[in-house]
Tab-separated table of C-alpha atoms in Angstrom:
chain	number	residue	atom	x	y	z
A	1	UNK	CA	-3.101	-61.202	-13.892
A	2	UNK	CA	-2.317	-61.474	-17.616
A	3	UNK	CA	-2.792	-57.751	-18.161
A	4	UNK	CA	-0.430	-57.110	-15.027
A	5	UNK	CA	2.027	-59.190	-17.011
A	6	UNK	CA	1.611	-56.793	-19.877
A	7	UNK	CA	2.003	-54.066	-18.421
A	8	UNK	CA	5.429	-54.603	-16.523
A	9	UNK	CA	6.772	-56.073	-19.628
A	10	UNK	CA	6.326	-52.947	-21.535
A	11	UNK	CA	7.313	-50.969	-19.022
A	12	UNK	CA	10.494	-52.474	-18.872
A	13	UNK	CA	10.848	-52.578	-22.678
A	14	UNK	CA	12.888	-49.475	-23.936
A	15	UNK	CA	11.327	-49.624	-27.279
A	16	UNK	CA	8.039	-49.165	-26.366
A	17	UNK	CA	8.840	-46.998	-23.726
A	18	UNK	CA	9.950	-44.319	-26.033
A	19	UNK	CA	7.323	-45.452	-28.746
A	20	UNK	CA	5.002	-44.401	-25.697
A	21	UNK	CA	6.882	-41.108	-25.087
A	22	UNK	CA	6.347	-40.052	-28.679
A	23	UNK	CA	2.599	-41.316	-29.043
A	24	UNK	CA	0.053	-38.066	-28.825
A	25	UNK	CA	-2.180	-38.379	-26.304
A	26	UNK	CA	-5.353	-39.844	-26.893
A	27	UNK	CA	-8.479	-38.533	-25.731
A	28	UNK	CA	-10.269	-41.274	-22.506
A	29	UNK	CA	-13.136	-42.833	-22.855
A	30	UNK	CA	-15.097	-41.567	-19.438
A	31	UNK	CA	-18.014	-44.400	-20.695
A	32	UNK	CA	-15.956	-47.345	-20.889
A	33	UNK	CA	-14.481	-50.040	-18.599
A	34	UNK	CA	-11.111	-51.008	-20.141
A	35	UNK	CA	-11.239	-54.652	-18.711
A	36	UNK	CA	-14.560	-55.865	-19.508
A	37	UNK	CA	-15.847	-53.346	-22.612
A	38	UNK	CA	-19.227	-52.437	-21.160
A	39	UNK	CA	-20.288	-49.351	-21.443
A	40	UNK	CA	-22.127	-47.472	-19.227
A	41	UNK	CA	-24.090	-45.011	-21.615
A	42	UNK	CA	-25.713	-47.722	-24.098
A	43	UNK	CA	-25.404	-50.502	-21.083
A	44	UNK	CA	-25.860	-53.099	-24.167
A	45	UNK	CA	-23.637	-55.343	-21.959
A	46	UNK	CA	-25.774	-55.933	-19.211
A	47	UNK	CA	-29.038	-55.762	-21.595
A	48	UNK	CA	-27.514	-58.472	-23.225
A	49	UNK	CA	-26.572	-60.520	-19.984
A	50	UNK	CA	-30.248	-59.724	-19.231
A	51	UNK	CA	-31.777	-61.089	-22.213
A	52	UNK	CA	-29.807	-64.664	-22.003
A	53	UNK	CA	-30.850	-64.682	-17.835
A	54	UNK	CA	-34.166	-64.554	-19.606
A	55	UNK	CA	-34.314	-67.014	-22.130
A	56	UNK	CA	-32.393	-69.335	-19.731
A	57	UNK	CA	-35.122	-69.452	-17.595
A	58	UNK	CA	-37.800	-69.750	-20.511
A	59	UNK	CA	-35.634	-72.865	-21.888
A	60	UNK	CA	-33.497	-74.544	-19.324
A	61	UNK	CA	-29.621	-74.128	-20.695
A	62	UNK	CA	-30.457	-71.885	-23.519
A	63	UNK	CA	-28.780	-69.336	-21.657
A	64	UNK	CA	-25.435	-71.363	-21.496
A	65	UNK	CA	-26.187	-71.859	-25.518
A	66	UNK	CA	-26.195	-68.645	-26.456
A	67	UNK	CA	-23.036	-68.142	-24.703
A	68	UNK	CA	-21.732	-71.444	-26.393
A	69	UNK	CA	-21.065	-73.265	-23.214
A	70	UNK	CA	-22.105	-76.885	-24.232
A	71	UNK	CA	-21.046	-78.615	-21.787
A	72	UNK	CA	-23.090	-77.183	-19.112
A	73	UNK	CA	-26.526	-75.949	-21.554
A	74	UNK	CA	-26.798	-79.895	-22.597
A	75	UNK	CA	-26.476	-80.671	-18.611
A	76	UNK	CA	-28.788	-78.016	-17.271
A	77	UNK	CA	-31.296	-79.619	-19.995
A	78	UNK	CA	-31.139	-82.723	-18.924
A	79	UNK	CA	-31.014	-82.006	-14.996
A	80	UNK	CA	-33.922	-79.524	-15.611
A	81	UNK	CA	-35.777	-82.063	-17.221
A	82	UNK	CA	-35.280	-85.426	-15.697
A	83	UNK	CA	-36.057	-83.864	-12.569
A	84	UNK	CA	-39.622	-82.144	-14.129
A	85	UNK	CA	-40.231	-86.003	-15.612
A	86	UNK	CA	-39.805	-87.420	-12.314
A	87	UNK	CA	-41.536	-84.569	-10.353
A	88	UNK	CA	-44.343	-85.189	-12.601
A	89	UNK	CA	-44.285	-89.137	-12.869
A	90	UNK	CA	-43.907	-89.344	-9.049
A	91	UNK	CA	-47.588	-86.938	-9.079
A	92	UNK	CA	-46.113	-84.517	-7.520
A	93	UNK	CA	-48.270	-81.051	-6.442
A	94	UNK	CA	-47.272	-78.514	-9.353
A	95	UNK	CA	-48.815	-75.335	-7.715
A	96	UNK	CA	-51.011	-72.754	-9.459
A	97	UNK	CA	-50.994	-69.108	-9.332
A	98	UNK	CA	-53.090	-67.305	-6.253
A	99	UNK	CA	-52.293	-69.717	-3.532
A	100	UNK	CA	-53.837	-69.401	-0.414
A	101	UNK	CA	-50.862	-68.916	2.047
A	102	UNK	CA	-47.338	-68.085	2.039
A	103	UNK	CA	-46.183	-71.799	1.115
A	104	UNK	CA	-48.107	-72.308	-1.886
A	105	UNK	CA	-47.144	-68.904	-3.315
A	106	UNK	CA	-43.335	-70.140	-2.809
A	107	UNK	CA	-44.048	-73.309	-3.878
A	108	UNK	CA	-45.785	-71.508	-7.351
A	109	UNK	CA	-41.917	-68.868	-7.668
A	110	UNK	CA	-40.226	-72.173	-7.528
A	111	UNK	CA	-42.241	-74.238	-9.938
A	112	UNK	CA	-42.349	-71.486	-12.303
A	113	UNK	CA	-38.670	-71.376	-11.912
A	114	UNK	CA	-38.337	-73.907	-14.539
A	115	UNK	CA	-39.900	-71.617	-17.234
A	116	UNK	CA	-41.444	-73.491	-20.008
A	117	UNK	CA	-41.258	-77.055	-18.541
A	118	UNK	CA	-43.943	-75.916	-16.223
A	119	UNK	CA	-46.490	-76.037	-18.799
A	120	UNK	CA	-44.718	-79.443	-19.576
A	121	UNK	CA	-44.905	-81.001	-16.231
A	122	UNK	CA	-48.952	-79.624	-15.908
A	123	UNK	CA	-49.555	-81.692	-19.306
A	124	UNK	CA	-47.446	-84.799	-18.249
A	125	UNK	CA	-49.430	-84.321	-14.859
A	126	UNK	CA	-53.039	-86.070	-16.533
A	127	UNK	CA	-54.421	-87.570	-13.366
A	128	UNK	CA	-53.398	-84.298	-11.214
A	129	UNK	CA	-51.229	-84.593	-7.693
A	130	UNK	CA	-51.266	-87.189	-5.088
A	131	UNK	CA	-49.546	-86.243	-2.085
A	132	UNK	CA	-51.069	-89.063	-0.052
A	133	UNK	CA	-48.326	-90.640	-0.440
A	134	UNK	CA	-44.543	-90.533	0.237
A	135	UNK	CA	-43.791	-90.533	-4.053
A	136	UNK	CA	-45.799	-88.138	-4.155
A	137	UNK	CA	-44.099	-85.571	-1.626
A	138	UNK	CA	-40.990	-86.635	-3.542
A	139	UNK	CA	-42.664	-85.816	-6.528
A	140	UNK	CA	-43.483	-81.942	-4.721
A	141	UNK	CA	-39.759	-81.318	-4.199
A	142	UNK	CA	-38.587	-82.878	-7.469
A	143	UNK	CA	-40.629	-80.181	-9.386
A	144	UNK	CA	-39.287	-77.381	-7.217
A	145	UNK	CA	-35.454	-78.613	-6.923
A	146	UNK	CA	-35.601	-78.293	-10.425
A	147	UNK	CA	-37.663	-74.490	-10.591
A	148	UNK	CA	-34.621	-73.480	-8.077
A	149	UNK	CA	-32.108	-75.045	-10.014
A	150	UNK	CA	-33.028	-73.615	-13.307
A	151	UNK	CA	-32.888	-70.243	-11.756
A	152	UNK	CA	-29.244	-70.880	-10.182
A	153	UNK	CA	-28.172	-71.550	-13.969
A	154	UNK	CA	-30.123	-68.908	-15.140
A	155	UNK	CA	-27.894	-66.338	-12.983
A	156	UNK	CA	-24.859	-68.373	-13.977
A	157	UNK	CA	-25.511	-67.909	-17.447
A	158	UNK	CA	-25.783	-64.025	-15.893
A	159	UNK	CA	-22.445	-64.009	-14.316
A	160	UNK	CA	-20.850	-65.666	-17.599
A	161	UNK	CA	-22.355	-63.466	-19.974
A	162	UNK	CA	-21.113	-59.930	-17.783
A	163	UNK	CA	-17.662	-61.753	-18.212
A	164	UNK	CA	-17.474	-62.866	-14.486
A	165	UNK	CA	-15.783	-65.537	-12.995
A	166	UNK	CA	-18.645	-68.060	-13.857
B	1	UNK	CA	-47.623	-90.999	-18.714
B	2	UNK	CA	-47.076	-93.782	-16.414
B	3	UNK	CA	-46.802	-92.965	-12.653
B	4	UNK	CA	-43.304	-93.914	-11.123
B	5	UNK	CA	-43.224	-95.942	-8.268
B	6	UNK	CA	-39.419	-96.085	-6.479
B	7	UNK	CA	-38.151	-96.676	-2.940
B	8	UNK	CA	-37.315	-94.072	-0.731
B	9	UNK	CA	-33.316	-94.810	-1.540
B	10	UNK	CA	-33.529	-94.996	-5.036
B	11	UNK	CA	-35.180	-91.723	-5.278
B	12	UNK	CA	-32.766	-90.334	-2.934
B	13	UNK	CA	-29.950	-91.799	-4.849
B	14	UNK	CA	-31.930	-90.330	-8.239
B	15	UNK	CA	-32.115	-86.829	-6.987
B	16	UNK	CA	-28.124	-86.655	-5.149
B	17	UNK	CA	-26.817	-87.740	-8.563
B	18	UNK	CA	-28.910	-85.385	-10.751
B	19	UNK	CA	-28.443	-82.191	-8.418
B	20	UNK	CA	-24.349	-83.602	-8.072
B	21	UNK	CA	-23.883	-83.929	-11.979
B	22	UNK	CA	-25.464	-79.913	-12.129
B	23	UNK	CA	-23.812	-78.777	-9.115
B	24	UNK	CA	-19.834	-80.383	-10.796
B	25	UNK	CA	-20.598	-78.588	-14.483
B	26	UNK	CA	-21.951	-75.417	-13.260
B	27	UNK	CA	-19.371	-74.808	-9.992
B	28	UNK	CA	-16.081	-76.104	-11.830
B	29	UNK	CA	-14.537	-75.558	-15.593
B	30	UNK	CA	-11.620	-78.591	-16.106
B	31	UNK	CA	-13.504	-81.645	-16.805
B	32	UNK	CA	-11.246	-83.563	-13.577
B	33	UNK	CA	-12.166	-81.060	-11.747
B	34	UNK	CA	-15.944	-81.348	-12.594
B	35	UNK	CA	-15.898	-84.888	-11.491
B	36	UNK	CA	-14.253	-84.558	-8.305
B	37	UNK	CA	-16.595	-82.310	-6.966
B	38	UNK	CA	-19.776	-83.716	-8.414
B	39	UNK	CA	-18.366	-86.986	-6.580
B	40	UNK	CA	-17.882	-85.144	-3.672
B	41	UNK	CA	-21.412	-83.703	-3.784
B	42	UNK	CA	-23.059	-87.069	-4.577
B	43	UNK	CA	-21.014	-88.399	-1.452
B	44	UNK	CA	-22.172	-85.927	0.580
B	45	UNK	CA	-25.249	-86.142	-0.029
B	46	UNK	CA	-26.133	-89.526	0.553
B	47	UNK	CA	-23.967	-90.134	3.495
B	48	UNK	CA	-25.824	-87.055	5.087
B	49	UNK	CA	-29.117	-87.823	4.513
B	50	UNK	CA	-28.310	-91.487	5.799
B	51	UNK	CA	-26.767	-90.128	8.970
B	52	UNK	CA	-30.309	-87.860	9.430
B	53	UNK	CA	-32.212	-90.514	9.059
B	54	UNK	CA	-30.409	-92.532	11.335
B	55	UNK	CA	-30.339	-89.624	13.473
B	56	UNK	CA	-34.473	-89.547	13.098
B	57	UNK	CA	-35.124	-93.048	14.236
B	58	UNK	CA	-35.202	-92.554	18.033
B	59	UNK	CA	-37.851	-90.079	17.260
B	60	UNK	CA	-39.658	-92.262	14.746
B	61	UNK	CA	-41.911	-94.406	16.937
């Protein structure tokens, strides 16, 4: 939009319109997007995009950190975490690698989706799971609401860092 | 760590707020903005999981 606005106002600008006229030509740049400066032979931009995915999902918000988005990396912390803390107080299953069927192997992608806190909801967890009772299936879905929702931020932090609406 | 004991509401409530408060920071930029739709999300989400349940009972028994 803003660029658009450039644009016509130079266009319409006899000054710069000659200034243009008299300019040499300068050679393109075949490797480089002119709106969002990534370039397509080092393709540090998306390497870098990568790498705060990454540690985003290692440390819920970190991602939104690095990018210097407060507001949302303190949030995503604290969502993250509550939600581990209550998964865990409520003895909720946390599920370990090489389940037997389907469910506990999804179950495992979305625990682990909370990166690091999985370690910290398996230490909070002393007395293991108890699914016997209704806290305890809360407990279940707690832990993996918050797996899933680290990985949505995680690919939001994505989306920010590649300069996309985000 | 001491296990939690809530009621089925109060953990409902817990969770809509939580996921609501994520859902407002991460989905919209101007703080207003932010509010209104983690309201609308915590609204949402309790007055549909009320009407399911309601919707459950026949079936419950």
């Amino acid at each position: 939009m803003f660029d658009d606005a450039i644009v016509n106002k130079t266009a319409n600008d006899p000054v710069s319109v000659a200034n243009a006229e008299q300019a040499e030509p300068t050679a393109p740049i075949p490797d480089a997007h002119p709106q969002t400066g990534y370039s397509e032979k080092t393709g540090s931009y998306d390497l870098r995009a990568i790498a705060i995915a990454i540690t985003g999902w290692i440390l819920p918000g970190f991602g939104h950190a690095l990018l210097k988005m407060w507001g949302r990396a303190v949030t995503i912390f604290l969502a993250v975490g509550f939600l581990v803390y209550l998964g865990a107080g409520l003895r909720g299953n946390l599920f370990a690698p090489g389940g037997d069927d389907a469910f506990a192997r999804l179950g495992y992608a979305a625990d682990l989706g909370t990166g690091s806190f999985y370690f910290i909801a398996r230490s909070l967890e002393g007395s293991g799971p108890d699914v016997s009772h209704a806290d305890g299936d809360y407990g279940t879905r707690f832990l993996a609401t918050a797996g899933v929702l680290n990985l949505l931020a995680a690919l939001h932090a994505y989306e920010a860092a590649r300069r996309r609406k985000a | 760590m001491v296990p939690l004991h809530l009621s089925h509401f109060q953990l409902l409530l817990l969770f809509a707020v939580i996921i609501s408060l994520a859902f407002g920071t991460l989905g919209r930029r101007d703080p207003l903005e932010r509010l209104k739709y983690a309201a609308w999300s915590l609204a949402m989400f309790v007055l549909v999981a009320i009407s399911l349940g309601w919707l459950m009972y026949p079936f419950s028994r």
